[in-house]
Amino acid sequence: MPRPDRPSAARERKRELILDAARAVFAAEGLEGASLRAIAARAGYTPAALYFHFDSKEAIYGELLGESLEALGEALESAVQDTSADIALRQASMAFFDFYATRPGDLDLGFYLFRGGMKPAGVGADRDRQLNAALANALQPIAEAAIDMGAGEADARRVMVDVFAHATGLLLLHHTGRIRMFGTEAKAQMTGYVDELVARIERLG
Amino acid sequence: MPRPDRPSAARERKRELILDAARAVFAAEGLEGASLRAIAARAGYTPAALYFHFDSKEAIYGELLGESLEALGEALESAVQDTSADIALRQASMAFFDFYATRPGDLDLGFYLFRGGMKPAGVGADRDRQLNAALANALQPIAEAAIDMGAGEADARRVMVDVFAHATGLLLLHHTGRIRMFGTEAKAQMTGYVDELVARIERLG
Amino acid sequence: MPRPDRPSAARERKRELILDAARAVFAAEGLEGASLRAIAARAGYTPAALYFHFDSKEAIYGELLGESLEALGEALESAVQDTSADIALRQASMAFFDFYATRPGDLDLGFYLFRGGMKPAGVGADRDRQLNAALANALQPIAEAAIDMGAGEADARRVMVDVFAHATGLLLLHHTGRIRMFGTEAKAQMTGYVDELVARIERLG
Amino acid sequence: MPRPDRPSAARERKRELILDAARAVFAAEGLEGASLRAIAARAGYTPAALYFHFDSKEAIYGELLGESLEALGEALESAVQDTSADIALRQASMAFFDFYATRPGDLDLGFYLFRGGMKPAGVGADRDRQLNAALANALQPIAEAAIDMGAGEADARRVMVDVFAHATGLLLLHHTGRIRMFGTEAKAQMTGYVDELVARIERLG
DNA sequence: TATGAATGAGTATTCATTCAT
DNA sequence: TATGAATGAATACTCATTCAT
């Protein structure tokens, strides 16, 4: 299995082709329903061929999540461009929420891999660490905005976690349609939460 | 098919035996890895025998989640006993968090069924509605405490959702071990969140 | 398992109840789809209860076919009442055809049991002989009519077999809808066949 | 799923190997008793491997029946070679009878698929039409011989159906051993029937 | 780099039947 | 006479993965 050090452009193009197929299958069939065969078929490949490009089905998932987290980071980054600190915090937080609100599949993927990451603890450990780092990196703009507002480092980290947790919980209710039964709306609740959060930090500063 | 109206005690005992086995398998193998065969084996039964007690594998899951939600309701209920409204809100919220903090399997179950419940929309629709109602019912003490503190009905519902979302998000980070990488601790963050929440409602009232 | 020698009327009524249920299930689900559970359910019984009335599922089938053959015999019998020999032959033959044309389920049953009867050769041997005799008896009017027309015994038996074979083949094509693709119609072909048959016998006599 | 356009000889050989195994299992266990596992085992394969060569168990059945009908067609075809029309009709009819008299399994297969073909009406509809056409095609020599004898097209079709029906009915009695109880013999009856048939057509012409 | 072929373990569910009560 | 409980064997089919070519 010759996996060259300097991957050619063609090789990279094929990988992307497969990842695109995987994204399409996820969107159409959902995460559990997506089989390697289906991904291969949609990519115009034989199942066996995928193993020249990825180590396993989980590796494909991982790659997909990696790209998603990168896109998330860029979304937050561009949300904080050229603004005062409090508005940056506000916009970064809402950008996080909006990112997953408009990409339910990516949220699924994140749930799947972040939860599954616990069990084996052996094989996926490397990738696990990588994904952890990618997530932390993507969320960084939130922490930085908090610091710019005068918060200490520990507080900033707490803010980051709070935003992540609140948004994630609301998104879960949102994407499963459960939030309707409470007569509320996810984005409005998120906005309200961020308002409080900003006020709290300003009180601290 | 012969499901008698007055289930004997023995019958009920056996059902619980099977449910216990299912819980054990879930804990050991994870939700997705749990097969009917495994559950039957752990219960000392043949796979076919389970169908005398439950209609399907999903029915077992549903029953398990149902029991879990009932226990959750009781936990919240007893948390608000004999207290002033603000302490009731605090304690009910933390009871929710603690319930799932100490029962990771139940959180898994809830995730699985609440997320999967969307797709079929046909068969499981009844159970879906039932579970929805059970969840709403279990969370009721939180909303009631908010109302006792002077909040309107709509605000109380929002509080309920906020607590659910924040706790759920934190629990996700907690049970997957991710929260460590942010240098924080889930329960402390939850306590902090509830403090702010109570303060906010008091300001409103 | 007390199987009394002098079956009470109540016992017989219950047997008929079960047989009726079986007939209903066959009609609704087809022969292969009919399960003992389904029959029991439709009869208001538990599967196990049926074993007090019948030795096996096959025994129920056998009983059903037995009753069917009896009815067939009565149909042929009444078709030959008070007529000249040639008309008797004609009418008995067409009565055979009509009987199964209007009762597709009975034809199914006959096929199933008469074909399956070959293999085991052990258990069902008794019933097999019984069914054989019942069929031969039901067809008797055809042979008798031939004899009345002047045919010898051997010829009469051949006539009987010919009628049975021709009708059966046509019914098969009829009930499966295949006959349409040949642009013909089963009953017309049967009538034509019987015409020829009668003419042939008259030529012989 | 990767079913190449130019199937290699090896591939075809393996398909035949599986079909042979299926034929053997059918002969040994009967049609209903034949399981995919059994077929795979007899072919020296894992059950899953069969799915690389056939889409489903029914597809195997269909292929088998298809080959059988083709062989039937060839048998009739070669029976009518270089003869006068009346002898052609005689020989084609007897060839049909003989074909199934010497291949009881093929008759079983035909019964199974032609009768089962009715119910689903959805999935197997295509194959159903194909088999219909194959049967009609195989029987064509009979109709052609009738036409050569001077029969009209409609009459020729009726002759074809008559021969099919009579032979089929006799074969049923023959293969189940029932014909013995009538003191007759299937082939002799078929010959007699064909004699009458030829005489009738000659009278018409 | 890719394929065709194959594996082996696994899936939930259904069936006729048995037996103690 | 009937039930509830249970069995054991069977069902077709799917999956991620491997390997020789």
mmCIF file of C-alpha atoms (C1' of nucleotides) in Angstrom, chain C residues 3 11 14 18 36 40 43-55 60, chain E residues 17-20, chain F residues 1-5:
data_model
loop_
_atom_site.group_PDB
_atom_site.id
_atom_site.type_symbol
_atom_site.label_atom_id
_atom_site.label_comp_id
_atom_site.label_asym_id
_atom_site.label_seq_id
_atom_site.Cartn_x
_atom_site.Cartn_y
_atom_site.Cartn_z
ATOM 1 C CA ARG C 3 -59.196 -37.107 23.205
ATOM 2 C CA ARG C 11 -66.077 -29.976 20.881
ATOM 3 C CA LYS C 14 -65.040 -25.476 18.428
ATOM 4 C CA ILE C 18 -61.068 -23.030 14.158
ATOM 5 C CA LEU C 36 -50.872 -21.027 13.051
ATOM 6 C CA ALA C 40 -55.442 -19.032 16.402
ATOM 7 C CA ALA C 43 -60.359 -17.979 16.134
ATOM 8 C CA GLY C 44 -59.987 -16.218 19.450
ATOM 9 C CA TYR C 45 -57.563 -18.800 20.717
ATOM 10 C CA THR C 46 -54.011 -19.097 21.832
ATOM 11 C CA PRO C 47 -51.753 -21.025 19.413
ATOM 12 C CA ALA C 48 -51.253 -23.731 21.980
ATOM 13 C CA ALA C 49 -54.981 -24.240 22.304
ATOM 14 C CA LEU C 50 -55.284 -25.423 18.732
ATOM 15 C CA TYR C 51 -53.256 -28.478 19.590
ATOM 16 C CA PHE C 52 -56.130 -29.775 21.654
ATOM 17 C CA HIS C 53 -58.209 -29.888 18.528
ATOM 18 C CA PHE C 54 -55.692 -30.730 15.834
ATOM 19 C CA ASP C 55 -52.424 -32.584 15.826
ATOM 20 C CA ILE C 60 -55.806 -28.407 9.929
ATOM 21 C "C1'" DT E 17 -44.335 -26.672 18.649
ATOM 22 C "C1'" DT E 18 -43.977 -28.098 23.807
ATOM 23 C "C1'" DC E 19 -45.017 -28.100 28.566
ATOM 24 C "C1'" DA E 20 -46.055 -26.897 33.274
ATOM 25 C "C1'" DT F 1 -59.775 -27.352 27.883
ATOM 26 C "C1'" DA F 2 -56.877 -23.602 27.704
ATOM 27 C "C1'" DT F 3 -53.056 -20.409 28.843
ATOM 28 C "C1'" DG F 4 -48.566 -18.157 29.404
ATOM 29 C "C1'" DA F 5 -44.095 -18.953 28.795
#
